[in-house]
PDB file of C-alpha atoms in Angstrom:
ATOM      1  CA  MET A1083       8.391  23.505  87.528  1.00 53.00           C
ATOM      2  CA  CYS A1084       7.177  21.683  84.451  1.00 60.00           C
ATOM      3  CA  PRO A1085       7.027  17.882  84.577  1.00 80.00           C
ATOM      4  CA  ILE A1086       9.492  15.845  82.548  1.00 84.00           C
ATOM      5  CA  LYS A1087       7.763  14.338  79.538  1.00 80.00           C
ATOM      6  CA  GLU A1088       7.338  10.547  79.742  1.00 75.00           C
ATOM      7  CA  VAL A1089       8.994  10.510  83.181  1.00 80.00           C
ATOM      8  CA  SER A1090       7.046  12.611  85.678  1.00 81.00           C
ATOM      9  CA  ASP A1091       3.707  11.211  84.510  1.00 76.00           C
ATOM     10  CA  ILE A1092       4.691   7.549  84.986  1.00 77.00           C
ATOM     11  CA  ARG A1093       3.598   5.651  88.084  1.00 76.00           C
ATOM     12  CA  ARG A1094       4.728   2.118  88.844  1.00 80.00           C
ATOM     13  CA  MET A1095       3.774  -0.232  91.623  1.00 82.00           C
ATOM     14  CA  PRO A1096       6.696  -2.000  93.335  1.00 88.00           C
ATOM     15  CA  ARG A1097       7.157  -5.761  93.052  1.00 91.00           C
ATOM     16  CA  LEU A1098       7.619  -7.141  96.565  1.00 93.00           C
ATOM     17  CA  GLY A1099       8.798 -10.661  95.732  1.00 94.00           C
ATOM     18  CA  LYS A1100       7.965 -14.037  94.225  1.00 95.00           C
ATOM     19  CA  VAL A1101       5.680 -16.891  95.169  1.00 96.00           C
ATOM     20  CA  ARG A1102       6.896 -20.163  93.662  1.00 94.00           C
ATOM     21  CA  LEU A1103       5.392 -23.518  92.698  1.00 93.00           C
ATOM     22  CA  GLY A1104       8.442 -25.662  93.351  1.00 90.00           C
ATOM     23  CA  ILE A1105      11.784 -25.977  95.088  1.00 87.00           C
ATOM     24  CA  LYS A1106      15.313 -26.442  93.794  1.00 85.00           C
ATOM     25  CA  VAL A1107      16.835 -29.819  94.626  1.00 84.00           C
ATOM     26  CA  GLU A1108      20.635 -29.904  94.709  1.00 82.00           C
ATOM     27  CA  PRO A1109      21.893 -33.523  94.904  1.00 82.00           C
ATOM     28  CA  GLU A1110      25.548 -33.958  95.775  1.00 81.00           C
ATOM     29  CA  GLY A1111      27.730 -34.222  92.695  1.00 78.00           C
ATOM     30  CA  LYS A1112      24.829 -33.633  90.301  1.00 80.00           C
ATOM     31  CA  ASN A1113      23.190 -30.676  88.612  1.00 78.00           C
ATOM     32  CA  PRO A1114      20.357 -29.013  90.551  1.00 77.00           C
ATOM     33  CA  TYR A1115      16.831 -29.565  89.280  1.00 77.00           C
ATOM     34  CA  PRO A1116      13.362 -28.211  90.165  1.00 80.00           C
ATOM     35  CA  ARG A1117      10.749 -30.291  91.979  1.00 86.00           C
ATOM     36  CA  ALA A1118       7.060 -29.409  92.051  1.00 89.00           C
ATOM     37  CA  THR A1119       5.292 -28.940  95.381  1.00 92.00           C
ATOM     38  CA  ASP A1120       1.637 -29.247  96.358  1.00 93.00           C
ATOM     39  CA  TYR A1121       1.827 -25.909  98.181  1.00 95.00           C
ATOM     40  CA  PHE A1122       2.947 -22.359  97.452  1.00 96.00           C
ATOM     41  CA  VAL A1123       6.602 -21.740  98.268  1.00 95.00           C
ATOM     42  CA  VAL A1124       6.609 -18.309  99.923  1.00 95.00           C
ATOM     43  CA  PRO A1125       9.464 -16.166 101.297  1.00 95.00           C
ATOM     44  CA  ASP A1126      10.290 -16.627 104.979  1.00 94.00           C
ATOM     45  CA  GLU A1127       9.255 -13.072 105.849  1.00 94.00           C
ATOM     46  CA  ILE A1128       5.589 -13.656 104.976  1.00 95.00           C
ATOM     47  CA  LYS A1129       5.125 -17.176 106.372  1.00 95.00           C
ATOM     48  CA  GLU A1130       3.691 -15.815 109.629  1.00 94.00           C
ATOM     49  CA  TYR A1131       0.879 -14.215 107.612  1.00 96.00           C
ATOM     50  CA  VAL A1132       0.057 -16.940 105.068  1.00 95.00           C
ATOM     51  CA  GLY A1133       1.441 -20.104 106.681  1.00 94.00           C
ATOM     52  CA  THR A1134       4.571 -22.182 106.175  1.00 95.00           C
ATOM     53  CA  MET A1135       3.239 -24.306 103.299  1.00 95.00           C
ATOM     54  CA  PRO A1136       0.003 -22.591 102.207  1.00 96.00           C
ATOM     55  CA  LYS A1137      -2.234 -24.213  99.621  1.00 96.00           C
ATOM     56  CA  LYS A1138      -4.476 -21.140  99.420  1.00 96.00           C
ATOM     57  CA  LEU A1139      -3.656 -17.443  99.195  1.00 96.00           C
ATOM     58  CA  SER A1140      -6.015 -14.482  99.514  1.00 95.00           C
ATOM     59  CA  VAL A1141      -5.301 -12.316  96.465  1.00 96.00           C
ATOM     60  CA  MET A1142      -6.531  -9.317  94.495  1.00 94.00           C
ATOM     61  CA  PHE A1143      -5.602  -8.429  90.946  1.00 94.00           C
ATOM     62  CA  PRO A1144      -4.333  -4.845  90.535  1.00 91.00           C
ATOM     63  CA  THR A1145      -5.712  -3.869  87.129  1.00 90.00           C
ATOM     64  CA  GLU A1146      -8.349  -4.693  84.548  1.00 90.00           C
ATOM     65  CA  LYS A1147      -5.743  -5.412  81.870  1.00 90.00           C
ATOM     66  CA  THR A1148      -5.196  -9.166  81.765  1.00 92.00           C
ATOM     67  CA  ASP A1149      -2.210  -8.755  79.463  1.00 91.00           C
ATOM     68  CA  GLU A1150      -0.518  -6.770  82.257  1.00 91.00           C
ATOM     69  CA  PHE A1151      -1.224  -8.897  85.343  1.00 94.00           C
ATOM     70  CA  ALA A1152      -1.233 -12.277  83.529  1.00 94.00           C
ATOM     71  CA  GLN A1153       1.294 -12.025  80.692  1.00 93.00           C
ATOM     72  CA  GLN A1154       1.644 -15.202  78.626  1.00 94.00           C
ATOM     73  CA  TRP A1155       4.525 -15.946  76.264  1.00 95.00           C
ATOM     74  CA  LEU A1156       6.685 -18.730  74.958  1.00 94.00           C
ATOM     75  CA  ARG A1157       9.955 -18.142  76.819  1.00 94.00           C
ATOM     76  CA  CYS A1158      13.368 -19.718  76.376  1.00 92.00           C
ATOM     77  CA  TYR A1159      15.970 -19.637  79.145  1.00 88.00           C
ATOM     78  CA  SER A1160      19.611 -20.632  79.506  1.00 86.00           C
ATOM     79  CA  PHE A1161      21.713 -21.024  82.660  1.00 82.00           C
ATOM     80  CA  THR A1162      24.251 -18.401  81.576  1.00 85.00           C
ATOM     81  CA  GLN A1163      22.181 -15.911  79.553  1.00 86.00           C
ATOM     82  CA  GLY A1164      18.837 -15.957  81.367  1.00 88.00           C
ATOM     83  CA  LEU A1165      15.957 -15.134  79.029  1.00 91.00           C
ATOM     84  CA  ILE A1166      17.185 -15.606  75.458  1.00 91.00           C
ATOM     85  CA  CYS A1167      13.923 -15.643  73.491  1.00 94.00           C
ATOM     86  CA  LYS A1168      10.312 -14.547  73.975  1.00 94.00           C
ATOM     87  CA  GLY A1169       7.618 -15.215  71.385  1.00 95.00           C
ATOM     88  CA  ASP A1170       3.917 -15.685  70.739  1.00 93.00           C
ATOM     89  CA  GLY A1171       4.052 -18.617  68.320  1.00 92.00           C
ATOM     90  CA  SER A1172       4.446 -16.376  65.265  1.00 93.00           C
ATOM     91  CA  THR A1173       7.068 -13.740  66.051  1.00 94.00           C
ATOM     92  CA  ALA A1174       9.702 -13.449  68.763  1.00 94.00           C
ATOM     93  CA  ILE A1175      12.439 -11.258  70.207  1.00 94.00           C
ATOM     94  CA  ARG A1176      15.654 -13.278  70.373  1.00 94.00           C
ATOM     95  CA  LYS A1177      19.048 -12.660  72.024  1.00 94.00           C
ATOM     96  CA  ILE A1178      21.556 -13.104  69.186  1.00 93.00           C
ATOM     97  CA  ASP A1179      25.327 -13.562  69.392  1.00 91.00           C
ATOM     98  CA  VAL A1180      26.863 -10.690  67.395  1.00 90.00           C
ATOM     99  CA  GLU A1181      29.784 -12.830  66.199  1.00 88.00           C
ATOM    100  CA  THR A1182      27.992 -16.056  65.238  1.00 90.00           C
ATOM    101  CA  GLY A1183      24.529 -14.733  64.357  1.00 88.00           C
ATOM    102  CA  ASP A1184      23.051 -17.625  66.352  1.00 88.00           C
ATOM    103  CA  VAL A1185      21.185 -17.580  69.650  1.00 88.00           C
ATOM    104  CA  ALA A1186      23.342 -16.386  72.565  1.00 89.00           C
ATOM    105  CA  ARG A1187      25.155 -19.174  74.435  1.00 88.00           C
ATOM    106  CA  HIS A1188      27.595 -19.495  77.337  1.00 87.00           C
ATOM    107  CA  THR A1189      30.483 -18.505  75.047  1.00 88.00           C
ATOM    108  CA  THR A1190      28.752 -15.309  73.854  1.00 88.00           C
ATOM    109  CA  GLN A1191      30.747 -12.120  74.493  1.00 87.00           C
ATOM    110  CA  GLU A1192      28.446  -9.589  72.839  1.00 91.00           C
ATOM    111  CA  TRP A1193      24.770  -9.900  71.970  1.00 91.00           C
ATOM    112  CA  VAL A1194      21.781  -7.904  70.700  1.00 93.00           C
ATOM    113  CA  PHE A1195      18.024  -8.496  70.713  1.00 93.00           C
ATOM    114  CA  LYS A1196      16.555  -9.043  67.240  1.00 92.00           C
ATOM    115  CA  ASP A1197      13.093  -9.713  65.844  1.00 93.00           C
ATOM    116  CA  TRP A1198      12.827 -13.388  64.938  1.00 92.00           C
ATOM    117  CA  GLY A1199      10.371 -15.972  63.687  1.00 92.00           C
ATOM    118  CA  CYS A1200       8.589 -18.166  66.243  1.00 93.00           C
ATOM    119  CA  ASP A1201       7.356 -21.609  65.175  1.00 92.00           C
ATOM    120  CA  PRO A1202       7.169 -24.220  67.964  1.00 91.00           C
ATOM    121  CA  ASP A1203       6.862 -27.020  65.391  1.00 90.00           C
ATOM    122  CA  THR A1204      10.323 -26.304  63.967  1.00 91.00           C
ATOM    123  CA  CYS A1205      12.067 -24.659  66.933  1.00 90.00           C
ATOM    124  CA  GLU A1206      15.044 -26.624  68.290  1.00 88.00           C
ATOM    125  CA  GLN A1207      14.763 -25.064  71.747  1.00 89.00           C
ATOM    126  CA  TYR A1208      11.036 -25.818  71.975  1.00 90.00           C
ATOM    127  CA  SER A1209      11.471 -29.453  70.947  1.00 88.00           C
ATOM    128  CA  GLU A1210      14.149 -29.838  73.645  1.00 87.00           C
ATOM    129  CA  LYS A1211      11.810 -28.223  76.224  1.00 86.00           C
ATOM    130  CA  GLN A1212      14.253 -25.381  76.762  1.00 87.00           C
ATOM    131  CA  CYS A1213      11.456 -23.091  75.570  1.00 91.00           C
ATOM    132  CA  ARG A1214       8.103 -23.361  77.333  1.00 91.00           C
ATOM    133  CA  ARG A1215       4.842 -21.461  77.640  1.00 93.00           C
ATOM    134  CA  VAL A1216       4.932 -19.232  80.729  1.00 94.00           C
ATOM    135  CA  MET A1217       2.294 -17.187  82.529  1.00 95.00           C
ATOM    136  CA  ASN A1218       3.553 -14.419  84.832  1.00 95.00           C
ATOM    137  CA  LEU A1219       0.808 -13.657  87.348  1.00 96.00           C
ATOM    138  CA  LEU A1220       0.917 -10.412  89.379  1.00 96.00           C
ATOM    139  CA  PHE A1221      -1.356  -9.914  92.391  1.00 96.00           C
ATOM    140  CA  PHE A1222      -1.784  -8.285  95.787  1.00 96.00           C
ATOM    141  CA  LEU A1223      -1.574 -10.288  99.010  1.00 96.00           C
ATOM    142  CA  PRO A1224      -3.927  -8.163 101.157  1.00 94.00           C
ATOM    143  CA  ASP A1225      -3.126 -10.136 104.338  1.00 93.00           C
ATOM    144  CA  VAL A1226       0.603  -9.384 104.005  1.00 94.00           C
ATOM    145  CA  PRO A1227       2.211  -6.047 104.985  1.00 93.00           C
ATOM    146  CA  GLY A1228       3.678  -3.978 102.188  1.00 91.00           C
ATOM    147  CA  LEU A1229       2.534  -1.858  99.269  1.00 89.00           C
ATOM    148  CA  GLY A1230       3.138  -3.663  96.011  1.00 93.00           C
ATOM    149  CA  VAL A1231       2.472  -6.802  94.015  1.00 95.00           C
ATOM    150  CA  TRP A1232       3.789 -10.356  94.129  1.00 96.00           C
ATOM    151  CA  GLN A1233       4.734 -12.459  91.090  1.00 96.00           C
ATOM    152  CA  LEU A1234       4.020 -16.135  90.432  1.00 96.00           C
ATOM    153  CA  ASP A1235       5.207 -17.960  87.290  1.00 94.00           C
ATOM    154  CA  THR A1236       3.658 -21.127  85.887  1.00 94.00           C
ATOM    155  CA  THR A1237       4.278 -23.242  82.797  1.00 92.00           C
ATOM    156  CA  SER A1238       1.275 -25.520  83.324  1.00 91.00           C
ATOM    157  CA  PHE A1239      -1.178 -25.638  80.420  1.00 91.00           C
ATOM    158  CA  TYR A1240      -4.042 -26.460  82.775  1.00 91.00           C
ATOM    159  CA  SER A1241      -3.179 -23.675  85.242  1.00 94.00           C
ATOM    160  CA  ILE A1242      -2.978 -21.090  82.456  1.00 95.00           C
ATOM    161  CA  VAL A1243      -6.347 -22.162  81.037  1.00 94.00           C
ATOM    162  CA  ASN A1244      -7.920 -22.163  84.515  1.00 94.00           C
ATOM    163  CA  VAL A1245      -6.705 -18.660  85.354  1.00 96.00           C
ATOM    164  CA  ASN A1246      -7.769 -17.241  81.975  1.00 95.00           C
ATOM    165  CA  SER A1247     -11.194 -18.879  82.189  1.00 94.00           C
ATOM    166  CA  CYS A1248     -11.889 -17.750  85.754  1.00 93.00           C
ATOM    167  CA  VAL A1249     -10.767 -14.185  85.074  1.00 94.00           C
ATOM    168  CA  ASP A1250     -13.036 -13.969  82.020  1.00 93.00           C
ATOM    169  CA  LEU A1251     -15.955 -15.459  83.958  1.00 90.00           C
ATOM    170  CA  ILE A1252     -15.646 -12.968  86.826  1.00 89.00           C
ATOM    171  CA  LYS A1253     -15.310 -10.065  84.382  1.00 89.00           C
ATOM    172  CA  ARG A1254     -18.428 -11.213  82.557  1.00 88.00           C
ATOM    173  CA  LEU A1255     -20.484 -11.522  85.720  1.00 84.00           C
ATOM    174  CA  CYS A1256     -19.186  -8.509  87.625  1.00 83.00           C
ATOM    175  CA  GLY A1257     -17.990  -6.146  84.933  1.00 85.00           C
ATOM    176  CA  ARG A1258     -14.436  -6.099  86.325  1.00 86.00           C
ATOM    177  CA  ILE A1259     -11.720  -8.153  88.034  1.00 90.00           C
ATOM    178  CA  SER A1260      -9.442  -5.681  89.834  1.00 90.00           C
ATOM    179  CA  PHE A1261      -9.540  -5.275  93.638  1.00 89.00           C
ATOM    180  CA  ILE A1262     -12.088  -8.058  94.091  1.00 88.00           C
ATOM    181  CA  PRO A1263     -11.170 -10.431  96.970  1.00 89.00           C
ATOM    182  CA  LEU A1264     -10.364 -13.878  95.560  1.00 93.00           C
ATOM    183  CA  THR A1265      -8.575 -17.055  96.604  1.00 95.00           C
ATOM    184  CA  LEU A1266      -5.696 -18.470  94.567  1.00 96.00           C
ATOM    185  CA  SER A1267      -5.341 -22.171  95.366  1.00 96.00           C
ATOM    186  CA  LEU A1268      -3.266 -25.191  94.355  1.00 95.00           C
ATOM    187  CA  GLU A1269      -5.553 -28.189  93.923  1.00 94.00           C
ATOM    188  CA  PRO A1270      -4.905 -31.784  92.828  1.00 93.00           C
ATOM    189  CA  GLN A1271      -6.433 -32.895  89.549  1.00 90.00           C
ATOM    190  CA  ILE A1272      -6.107 -36.112  87.588  1.00 88.00           C
ATOM    191  CA  VAL A1273      -5.042 -35.455  84.010  1.00 84.00           C
ATOM    192  CA  GLU A1274      -4.384 -37.784  81.096  1.00 80.00           C
ATOM    193  CA  PRO A1275      -2.107 -36.110  78.534  1.00 75.00           C
ATOM    194  CA  PRO A1276      -2.014 -37.757  75.087  1.00 75.00           C
ATOM    195  CA  GLY A1277       0.283 -40.776  75.090  1.00 75.00           C
ATOM    196  CA  ILE A1278       0.899 -40.661  78.844  1.00 79.00           C
ATOM    197  CA  LYS A1279      -0.868 -42.556  81.618  1.00 83.00           C
ATOM    198  CA  LYS A1280      -3.091 -40.719  84.062  1.00 86.00           C
ATOM    199  CA  LYS A1281      -1.370 -38.790  86.809  1.00 87.00           C
ATOM    200  CA  THR A1282      -2.185 -36.300  89.547  1.00 89.00           C
ATOM    201  CA  VAL A1283      -0.842 -32.771  89.192  1.00 90.00           C
ATOM    202  CA  HIS A1284      -1.439 -29.671  91.288  1.00 93.00           C
ATOM    203  CA  ILE A1285      -3.071 -26.904  89.316  1.00 93.00           C
ATOM    204  CA  LEU A1286      -3.883 -23.255  89.987  1.00 95.00           C
ATOM    205  CA  GLN A1287      -7.515 -22.383  90.617  1.00 94.00           C
ATOM    206  CA  ILE A1288      -9.239 -19.090  91.389  1.00 94.00           C
ATOM    207  CA  ARG A1289     -11.977 -19.344  94.018  1.00 91.00           C
ATOM    208  CA  SER A1290     -14.049 -16.938  96.092  1.00 85.00           C
ATOM    209  CA  ASP A1291     -15.674 -17.069  99.520  1.00 80.00           C
ATOM    210  CA  VAL A1292     -17.614 -13.889  98.777  1.00 75.00           C
ATOM    211  CA  LYS A1293     -21.266 -14.083  97.781  1.00 76.00           C
ATOM    212  CA  LEU A1294     -22.126 -13.355  94.176  1.00 75.00           C
ATOM    213  CA  ALA A1295     -24.234 -10.330  95.153  1.00 76.00           C
ATOM    214  CA  ALA A1296     -21.328  -8.888  97.155  1.00 75.00           C
ATOM    215  CA  ILE A1297     -18.884  -9.409  94.286  1.00 72.00           C
ATOM    216  CA  GLN A1298     -21.240  -7.681  91.854  1.00 71.00           C
ATOM    217  CA  LYS A1299     -21.573  -4.766  94.294  1.00 72.00           C
ATOM    218  CA  LEU A1300     -17.779  -4.446  94.413  1.00 70.00           C
ATOM    219  CA  GLY A1301     -17.759  -4.471  90.632  1.00 69.00           C
ATOM    220  CA  ARG A1302     -19.665  -1.167  90.562  1.00 68.00           C
ATOM    221  CA  VAL A1303     -16.752   0.680  92.199  1.00 66.00           C
ATOM    222  CA  ALA A1304     -14.250   1.863  89.588  1.00 63.00           C
ATOM    223  CA  PRO A1305     -10.585   1.142  90.514  1.00 60.00           C
ATOM    224  CA  GLU A1306      -7.702   3.575  90.026  1.00 51.00           C
ATOM    225  CA  VAL A1307      -5.502   3.196  86.959  1.00 45.00           C
ATOM    226  CA  ILE A1308      -2.000   2.069  88.025  1.00 42.00           C
ATOM    227  CA  MET A1309       0.994   0.865  86.021  1.00 49.00           C
ATOM    228  CA  LEU A1310       2.486  -2.429  87.138  1.00 52.00           C
ATOM    229  CA  PRO A1311       6.209  -3.007  87.696  1.00 58.00           C
ATOM    230  CA  ALA A1312       8.442  -4.587  85.105  1.00 62.00           C
ATOM    231  CA  LEU A1313       8.321  -8.369  85.285  1.00 63.00           C
ATOM    232  CA  GLU A1314      11.213 -10.416  86.618  1.00 67.00           C
ATOM    233  CA  GLU A1315      11.905 -12.202  83.330  1.00 65.00           C
ATOM    234  CA  GLU A1316      15.531 -13.284  83.604  1.00 65.00           C
ATOM    235  CA  GLU A1317      14.848 -16.051  86.143  1.00 67.00           C
ATOM    236  CA  ALA A1318      13.303 -19.234  84.760  1.00 66.00           C
ATOM    237  CA  PRO A1319       9.978 -20.235  86.388  1.00 68.00           C
ATOM    238  CA  ALA A1320      10.298 -22.512  89.413  1.00 61.00           C
ATOM    239  CA  ASP A1321       7.901 -25.041  87.869  1.00 59.00           C
ATOM    240  CA  LEU A1322       9.791 -25.443  84.577  1.00 59.00           C
ATOM    241  CA  PHE A1323       9.334 -29.200  84.810  1.00 49.00           C
ATOM    242  CA  PRO A1324       9.639 -31.495  81.778  1.00 45.00           C
ATOM    243  CA  ALA A1325       7.321 -34.054  83.398  1.00 44.00           C
ATOM    244  CA  GLU A1326       4.158 -32.374  82.139  1.00 44.00           C
ATOM    245  CA  ALA A1327       3.645 -33.386  78.522  1.00 43.00           C
ATOM    246  CA  GLU A1328       2.988 -30.845  75.818  1.00 46.00           C
ATOM    247  CA  PRO A1329      -0.463 -31.168  74.208  1.00 48.00           C
ATOM    248  CA  GLN A1330      -0.152 -32.553  70.689  1.00 49.00           C
ATOM    249  CA  ALA A1331      -0.569 -30.062  67.863  1.00 47.00           C
ATOM    250  CA  GLY A1332      -4.077 -30.090  66.436  1.00 50.00           C
ATOM    251  CA  LYS A1333      -5.400 -32.245  69.236  1.00 48.00           C
ATOM    252  CA  ALA A1334      -7.160 -30.935  72.314  1.00 49.00           C
ATOM    253  CA  PRO A1335      -5.544 -32.098  75.576  1.00 50.00           C
ATOM    254  CA  ALA A1336      -7.478 -34.390  77.864  1.00 47.00           C
ATOM    255  CA  GLU A1337      -9.691 -32.552  80.325  1.00 48.00           C
ATOM    256  CA  PRO A1338      -9.008 -32.825  84.065  1.00 47.00           C
ATOM    257  CA  ARG A1339     -11.117 -35.510  85.729  1.00 46.00           C
ATOM    258  CA  GLU A1340     -12.251 -33.275  88.556  1.00 45.00           C
ATOM    259  CA  GLU A1341     -13.725 -29.778  88.662  1.00 44.00           C
ATOM    260  CA  LYS A1342     -13.810 -27.997  85.336  1.00 41.00           C
ATOM    261  CA  THR A1343     -13.860 -24.283  84.700  1.00 43.00           C
ATOM    262  CA  PRO A1344     -16.921 -23.447  82.538  1.00 43.00           C
ATOM    263  CA  ASP A1345     -15.852 -22.324  79.113  1.00 46.00           C
ATOM    264  CA  ASP A1346     -19.209 -22.091  77.377  1.00 43.00           C
ATOM    265  CA  ILE A1347     -20.633 -19.033  79.146  1.00 38.00           C
ATOM    266  CA  ALA A1348     -22.825 -16.874  76.894  1.00 39.00           C
ATOM    267  CA  GLU A1349     -21.408 -13.638  75.551  1.00 45.00           C
ATOM    268  CA  ASP A1350     -24.228 -11.533  77.008  1.00 44.00           C
ATOM    269  CA  ASP A1351     -23.181  -8.760  79.355  1.00 44.00           C
ATOM    270  CA  VAL A1352     -25.985  -9.655  81.741  1.00 45.00           C
ATOM    271  CA  PRO A1353     -25.711 -13.287  82.921  1.00 51.00           C
ATOM    272  CA  ASP A1354     -28.729 -15.557  82.621  1.00 53.00           C
ATOM    273  CA  MET A1355     -29.799 -17.960  85.371  1.00 52.00           C
ATOM    274  CA  ASP A1356     -27.830 -20.861  83.884  1.00 57.00           C
ATOM    275  CA  THR A1357     -24.671 -18.737  84.004  1.00 55.00           C
ATOM    276  CA  VAL A1358     -25.296 -17.789  87.637  1.00 52.00           C
ATOM    277  CA  VAL A1359     -25.835 -21.445  88.588  1.00 53.00           C
ATOM    278  CA  ARG A1360     -22.548 -22.405  86.903  1.00 59.00           C
ATOM    279  CA  PHE A1361     -20.751 -19.572  88.687  1.00 53.00           C
ATOM    280  CA  CYS A1362     -22.131 -20.579  92.086  1.00 56.00           C
ATOM    281  CA  PHE A1363     -21.171 -24.221  91.577  1.00 58.00           C
ATOM    282  CA  HIS A1364     -17.644 -23.390  90.410  1.00 58.00           C
ATOM    283  CA  PHE A1365     -16.760 -20.991  93.244  1.00 55.00           C
ATOM    284  CA  TRP A1366     -18.860 -22.264  96.177  1.00 57.00           C
ATOM    285  CA  GLN A1367     -19.914 -25.792  95.117  1.00 57.00           C
ATOM    286  CA  MET A1368     -23.586 -24.724  95.456  1.00 57.00           C
ATOM    287  CA  LYS A1369     -26.076 -26.955  93.666  1.00 56.00           C
ATOM    288  CA  GLY A1370     -29.518 -25.996  92.441  1.00 55.00           C
ATOM    289  CA  ARG A1371     -32.586 -27.352  94.182  1.00 55.00           C
ATOM    290  CA  ILE A1372     -36.032 -27.953  92.697  1.00 52.00           C
ATOM    291  CA  LEU A1373     -38.720 -26.297  94.867  1.00 47.00           C
TER     292      LEU A1373
END
């Protein structure tokens, strides 16, 4: 029997569930609202494997394609319509009310997706914080039973930069990122957004307890090519909190006061000694010693 074109040749990995960065608070007589936590909020069925309120998770990324396991978009959500707009800062796909020609709302009866412009500086939804940057992170939990990936969503500028920087650093040093044992952690950092006093927020970090030589050895083994499942996009991220200020346009946000992810690594494929020292300090807090 011949395979069905564009059906029989497709392989997808199942999505097992979500790990969240906050909880929903439902005060009596008031609208529910999200509240950030300093630990990962995990489903009850995996608490016996990772802990009740874990601050660290053993993870592996399932592919080399960052745009597949760490998608990043500007996303706009509504209570009644779910995801109503997704853009990159220039162009977007927007859910439009067929009758009014405006963005779909709670009164919308019929809608279609249309290509749209995306300009955060002039967007009404972005200025009202209804639209936010979102990273959807997909990963394995090797300590948890089940074949598939887990999804974590974050809107934090600092978490997104940390994840991107660490992934690039590991790729540069090891030649790959997939199926390498890593630790995803939530760690407190003091930040000072423009116009706002200093505060402590909990930010995603990628760490490793594996020696550099062992990681580089793992990097020589080529992983299988696997398609990831479709993202759960309709549900707004659990950490969609207005408390974290948006960095001002044209002005770099204040750096965290504590550990910083190196962002000035050389472009060479083979790391020099300075790069290795930076890597060792970032992941294992190892400091050089003069002999």
